[in-house]
Amino acid sequence: MEAPAIPEDDADTSGAHPIYAHAPRSVEFNKLRKRLIRNTREALDKFAMVRPGEKWLIALSGGKDSYGLLALLLDLKWRGLLPVELLACNLDQGQPNFPKHILPEFLTGLGIAHRIEYQDTYSIVTDKLPAGATYCSLCSRLRRGNLYRIAREEGCTALVLGHHRDDSLETFFMNLFHGGKLAAMPPKLVNDEGDLEVLRPLIYCAEEDLQRFSDAMAFPIIPCDLCGSQDGLQRNVTKAMLTDMEKAMPGRKDVMIRALGNINPSHMLDPKLFDFAGLSTSRSPS
């Protein structure tokens, strides 16, 4: 998707989508917003995510990442740089004390097209898994299945998720350490049924930037009381490791995420990716 860049001197949010109505007018915030927009556009372009005229379902959990995803895509669409229809969707999973009013009021007040869906997956997860077990995997599968269904019902071609650079790196190292494989979060995939794409436009965006963006935008954050509240998760351990690495060697996360897109199969150990058996010299046999 080739489109003109956002002007470098665009230092305020006047004329932007209403979600930016109360955003800071500072140069610092403008630089942050433009960096996130630039990273998002790079992912959209590099992985051919956009086909004009299609409709995307934006998964909105109420956390900083999904709010950031929504705001950045609305920014691009407002500027005429994202020619797709956007529908925000929150799946209320029946978690205790979930503030049901926050997202509908937020989205309605800004005139953002949305759908709120109630499905009590919380009871299924807590019933199926013993106390102390990790909820993330089952919770994620149930949530994803419902979002696929909603996307089909709404005529959407893609489910768009707010996973970012740090999520992908954490997944890579978890697979490396615990799964014995090299795999991260793909920026784009097709579901098993083959009828929907899953897109991650924030795959180059840093979590730290999204946190600062969320704080500046004062999004009404809804904390997760299920998997997000559990201690001792392997992902948390991996996150801490990467945080320590970044402190010791600033910029390592950006280098690593770029490395995931710069793979040399002949220097790995997988014969399915490179024909080691057929590798030979050009010398004639004596």
Short mmCIF file of N, CA, C and O in Angstrom, two decimals, residues 117-182:
data_model
loop_
_atom_site.label_atom_id
_atom_site.label_comp_id
_atom_site.label_asym_id
_atom_site.label_seq_id
_atom_site.Cartn_x
_atom_site.Cartn_y
_atom_site.Cartn_z
N GLU A 117 -19.92 -8.34 22.37
CA GLU A 117 -20.44 -9.70 22.39
C GLU A 117 -20.19 -10.33 23.76
O GLU A 117 -19.07 -10.29 24.29
N TYR A 118 -21.21 -10.93 24.35
CA TYR A 118 -21.06 -11.61 25.64
C TYR A 118 -21.02 -13.11 25.43
O TYR A 118 -21.94 -13.70 24.83
N GLN A 119 -19.94 -13.74 25.88
CA GLN A 119 -19.81 -15.20 25.88
C GLN A 119 -19.05 -15.59 27.14
O GLN A 119 -17.90 -15.20 27.32
N ASP A 120 -19.67 -16.36 28.01
CA ASP A 120 -19.06 -16.70 29.29
C ASP A 120 -18.02 -17.80 29.13
O ASP A 120 -18.23 -18.96 29.49
N THR A 121 -16.87 -17.44 28.58
CA THR A 121 -15.77 -18.41 28.48
C THR A 121 -15.01 -18.51 29.80
O THR A 121 -14.30 -19.49 30.02
N TYR A 122 -15.18 -17.52 30.66
CA TYR A 122 -14.50 -17.54 31.97
C TYR A 122 -14.89 -18.80 32.75
O TYR A 122 -14.03 -19.50 33.31
N SER A 123 -16.17 -19.10 32.79
CA SER A 123 -16.64 -20.28 33.55
C SER A 123 -16.11 -21.57 32.95
O SER A 123 -15.79 -22.52 33.68
N ILE A 124 -16.00 -21.61 31.62
CA ILE A 124 -15.46 -22.80 30.96
C ILE A 124 -14.00 -23.01 31.35
O ILE A 124 -13.59 -24.12 31.71
N VAL A 125 -13.21 -21.94 31.31
CA VAL A 125 -11.79 -22.04 31.63
C VAL A 125 -11.58 -22.47 33.08
O VAL A 125 -10.80 -23.39 33.37
N THR A 126 -12.28 -21.82 34.00
CA THR A 126 -12.08 -22.14 35.43
C THR A 126 -12.65 -23.51 35.78
O THR A 126 -12.20 -24.15 36.73
N ASP A 127 -13.63 -23.99 35.00
CA ASP A 127 -14.21 -25.31 35.26
C ASP A 127 -13.32 -26.42 34.70
O ASP A 127 -13.15 -27.48 35.34
N LYS A 128 -12.71 -26.18 33.54
CA LYS A 128 -11.93 -27.21 32.87
C LYS A 128 -10.53 -27.37 33.46
O LYS A 128 -9.95 -28.46 33.41
N LEU A 129 -9.97 -26.28 33.99
CA LEU A 129 -8.59 -26.32 34.46
C LEU A 129 -8.52 -26.32 35.98
O LEU A 129 -9.29 -25.62 36.64
N PRO A 130 -7.60 -27.08 36.56
CA PRO A 130 -7.46 -27.11 38.01
C PRO A 130 -6.90 -25.81 38.55
O PRO A 130 -6.27 -25.04 37.81
N ALA A 131 -7.11 -25.56 39.82
CA ALA A 131 -6.60 -24.35 40.45
C ALA A 131 -5.08 -24.30 40.30
O ALA A 131 -4.39 -25.30 40.50
N GLY A 132 -4.57 -23.13 39.93
CA GLY A 132 -3.14 -22.96 39.76
C GLY A 132 -2.63 -23.24 38.36
O GLY A 132 -1.48 -22.95 38.05
N ALA A 133 -3.49 -23.81 37.50
CA ALA A 133 -3.08 -24.09 36.12
C ALA A 133 -3.03 -22.78 35.32
O ALA A 133 -3.67 -21.79 35.68
N THR A 134 -2.27 -22.81 34.23
CA THR A 134 -2.16 -21.63 33.37
C THR A 134 -3.39 -21.54 32.48
O THR A 134 -3.70 -22.48 31.74
N TYR A 135 -4.08 -20.42 32.53
CA TYR A 135 -5.32 -20.25 31.79
C TYR A 135 -5.12 -19.81 30.34
O TYR A 135 -6.02 -19.95 29.51
N CYS A 136 -3.96 -19.22 30.03
CA CYS A 136 -3.79 -18.48 28.77
C CYS A 136 -4.18 -19.27 27.53
O CYS A 136 -4.90 -18.76 26.66
N SER A 137 -3.70 -20.51 27.40
CA SER A 137 -3.90 -21.26 26.17
C SER A 137 -5.37 -21.52 25.88
O SER A 137 -5.88 -21.23 24.79
N LEU A 138 -6.09 -22.07 26.86
CA LEU A 138 -7.51 -22.37 26.67
C LEU A 138 -8.32 -21.09 26.49
O LEU A 138 -9.18 -20.99 25.62
N CYS A 139 -8.03 -20.09 27.31
CA CYS A 139 -8.73 -18.81 27.21
C CYS A 139 -8.56 -18.22 25.82
O CYS A 139 -9.51 -17.74 25.20
N SER A 140 -7.34 -18.28 25.30
CA SER A 140 -7.05 -17.72 23.99
C SER A 140 -7.79 -18.46 22.88
O SER A 140 -8.34 -17.85 21.96
N ARG A 141 -7.81 -19.80 22.97
CA ARG A 141 -8.50 -20.58 21.94
C ARG A 141 -10.00 -20.28 21.92
O ARG A 141 -10.60 -20.13 20.85
N LEU A 142 -10.60 -20.19 23.09
CA LEU A 142 -12.04 -19.89 23.16
C LEU A 142 -12.33 -18.49 22.64
O LEU A 142 -13.30 -18.27 21.91
N ARG A 143 -11.49 -17.54 23.02
CA ARG A 143 -11.68 -16.17 22.55
C ARG A 143 -11.53 -16.09 21.04
O ARG A 143 -12.34 -15.46 20.36
N ARG A 144 -10.48 -16.73 20.51
CA ARG A 144 -10.22 -16.66 19.08
C ARG A 144 -11.37 -17.29 18.28
O ARG A 144 -11.80 -16.76 17.26
N GLY A 145 -11.89 -18.42 18.77
CA GLY A 145 -13.01 -19.06 18.08
C GLY A 145 -14.23 -18.16 18.00
O GLY A 145 -14.89 -18.08 16.95
N ASN A 146 -14.53 -17.47 19.08
CA ASN A 146 -15.68 -16.56 19.07
C ASN A 146 -15.42 -15.36 18.15
O ASN A 146 -16.33 -14.90 17.45
N LEU A 147 -14.20 -14.85 18.13
CA LEU A 147 -13.89 -13.72 17.27
C LEU A 147 -13.96 -14.12 15.80
O LEU A 147 -14.41 -13.32 14.95
N TYR A 148 -13.55 -15.33 15.46
CA TYR A 148 -13.69 -15.81 14.09
C TYR A 148 -15.18 -15.84 13.70
O TYR A 148 -15.55 -15.41 12.60
N ARG A 149 -15.99 -16.35 14.59
CA ARG A 149 -17.43 -16.42 14.31
C ARG A 149 -18.01 -15.03 14.08
O ARG A 149 -18.77 -14.80 13.12
N ILE A 150 -17.65 -14.09 14.95
CA ILE A 150 -18.16 -12.73 14.83
C ILE A 150 -17.70 -12.10 13.52
O ILE A 150 -18.46 -11.42 12.83
N ALA A 151 -16.43 -12.33 13.17
CA ALA A 151 -15.90 -11.78 11.92
C ALA A 151 -16.72 -12.28 10.73
O ALA A 151 -17.05 -11.50 9.82
N ARG A 152 -17.05 -13.56 10.73
CA ARG A 152 -17.85 -14.11 9.63
C ARG A 152 -19.24 -13.47 9.62
O ARG A 152 -19.76 -13.11 8.56
N GLU A 153 -19.84 -13.37 10.80
CA GLU A 153 -21.20 -12.79 10.87
C GLU A 153 -21.23 -11.35 10.38
O GLU A 153 -22.23 -10.89 9.83
N GLU A 154 -20.14 -10.63 10.59
CA GLU A 154 -20.08 -9.21 10.21
C GLU A 154 -19.53 -8.99 8.81
O GLU A 154 -19.38 -7.85 8.37
N GLY A 155 -19.23 -10.08 8.11
CA GLY A 155 -18.71 -9.95 6.75
C GLY A 155 -17.28 -9.43 6.68
O GLY A 155 -16.89 -8.81 5.69
N CYS A 156 -16.51 -9.68 7.71
CA CYS A 156 -15.12 -9.23 7.74
C CYS A 156 -14.20 -10.25 7.05
O CYS A 156 -14.47 -11.45 7.08
N THR A 157 -13.14 -9.75 6.49
CA THR A 157 -12.16 -10.62 5.84
C THR A 157 -10.95 -10.89 6.74
O THR A 157 -10.16 -11.78 6.46
N ALA A 158 -10.81 -10.10 7.80
CA ALA A 158 -9.63 -10.24 8.66
C ALA A 158 -9.98 -9.93 10.11
O ALA A 158 -10.81 -9.06 10.40
N LEU A 159 -9.32 -10.66 10.99
CA LEU A 159 -9.34 -10.37 12.43
C LEU A 159 -8.00 -9.70 12.74
O LEU A 159 -6.93 -10.25 12.43
N VAL A 160 -8.05 -8.51 13.34
CA VAL A 160 -6.84 -7.73 13.56
C VAL A 160 -6.55 -7.67 15.06
O VAL A 160 -7.41 -7.29 15.86
N LEU A 161 -5.33 -8.07 15.44
CA LEU A 161 -4.95 -8.19 16.84
C LEU A 161 -3.85 -7.20 17.19
O LEU A 161 -3.08 -6.77 16.34
N GLY A 162 -3.75 -6.89 18.49
CA GLY A 162 -2.82 -5.86 18.95
C GLY A 162 -1.48 -6.37 19.44
O GLY A 162 -0.81 -5.68 20.21
N HIS A 163 -1.07 -7.56 19.01
CA HIS A 163 0.25 -8.06 19.42
C HIS A 163 1.35 -7.20 18.83
O HIS A 163 1.28 -6.79 17.67
N HIS A 164 2.38 -6.95 19.62
CA HIS A 164 3.44 -6.03 19.23
C HIS A 164 4.79 -6.73 19.18
O HIS A 164 4.89 -7.96 19.32
N ARG A 165 5.85 -5.92 18.97
CA ARG A 165 7.21 -6.43 18.85
C ARG A 165 7.59 -7.33 20.02
O ARG A 165 8.13 -8.44 19.84
N ASP A 166 7.32 -6.86 21.24
CA ASP A 166 7.74 -7.60 22.43
C ASP A 166 6.99 -8.92 22.56
O ASP A 166 7.56 -9.92 23.00
N ASP A 167 5.71 -8.94 22.18
CA ASP A 167 4.94 -10.20 22.20
C ASP A 167 5.59 -11.22 21.27
O ASP A 167 5.71 -12.40 21.62
N SER A 168 5.98 -10.77 20.08
CA SER A 168 6.58 -11.69 19.12
C SER A 168 7.92 -12.22 19.61
O SER A 168 8.22 -13.42 19.47
N LEU A 169 8.74 -11.35 20.20
CA LEU A 169 10.03 -11.79 20.72
C LEU A 169 9.87 -12.75 21.89
O LEU A 169 10.60 -13.74 22.00
N GLU A 170 8.91 -12.46 22.76
CA GLU A 170 8.67 -13.36 23.89
C GLU A 170 8.24 -14.74 23.39
O GLU A 170 8.70 -15.78 23.91
N THR A 171 7.38 -14.77 22.38
CA THR A 171 6.94 -16.04 21.81
C THR A 171 8.11 -16.79 21.18
O THR A 171 8.24 -18.01 21.33
N PHE A 172 8.98 -16.05 20.51
CA PHE A 172 10.16 -16.68 19.90
C PHE A 172 11.02 -17.37 20.95
O PHE A 172 11.41 -18.54 20.79
N PHE A 173 11.32 -16.68 22.03
CA PHE A 173 12.20 -17.26 23.05
C PHE A 173 11.51 -18.36 23.84
O PHE A 173 12.17 -19.32 24.26
N MET A 174 10.19 -18.26 24.02
CA MET A 174 9.47 -19.36 24.68
C MET A 174 9.52 -20.62 23.83
O MET A 174 9.71 -21.73 24.34
N ASN A 175 9.35 -20.47 22.51
CA ASN A 175 9.46 -21.62 21.62
C ASN A 175 10.88 -22.17 21.59
O ASN A 175 11.09 -23.38 21.51
N LEU A 176 11.86 -21.26 21.65
CA LEU A 176 13.26 -21.68 21.64
C LEU A 176 13.61 -22.46 22.90
O LEU A 176 14.20 -23.54 22.84
N PHE A 177 13.21 -21.93 24.06
CA PHE A 177 13.60 -22.53 25.34
C PHE A 177 12.74 -23.73 25.72
O PHE A 177 13.23 -24.69 26.32
N HIS A 178 11.46 -23.67 25.39
CA HIS A 178 10.53 -24.70 25.89
C HIS A 178 9.94 -25.58 24.80
O HIS A 178 9.49 -26.68 25.10
N GLY A 179 9.95 -25.11 23.55
CA GLY A 179 9.34 -25.89 22.48
C GLY A 179 10.33 -26.53 21.53
O GLY A 179 9.95 -27.34 20.68
N GLY A 180 11.60 -26.16 21.65
CA GLY A 180 12.60 -26.73 20.76
C GLY A 180 12.39 -26.39 19.30
O GLY A 180 12.69 -27.19 18.41
N LYS A 181 11.90 -25.18 19.04
CA LYS A 181 11.69 -24.77 17.65
C LYS A 181 11.89 -23.26 17.53
O LYS A 181 11.84 -22.53 18.53
N LEU A 182 12.14 -22.82 16.31
CA LEU A 182 12.28 -21.40 16.04
C LEU A 182 10.98 -20.91 15.41
O LEU A 182 10.69 -21.19 14.24
#
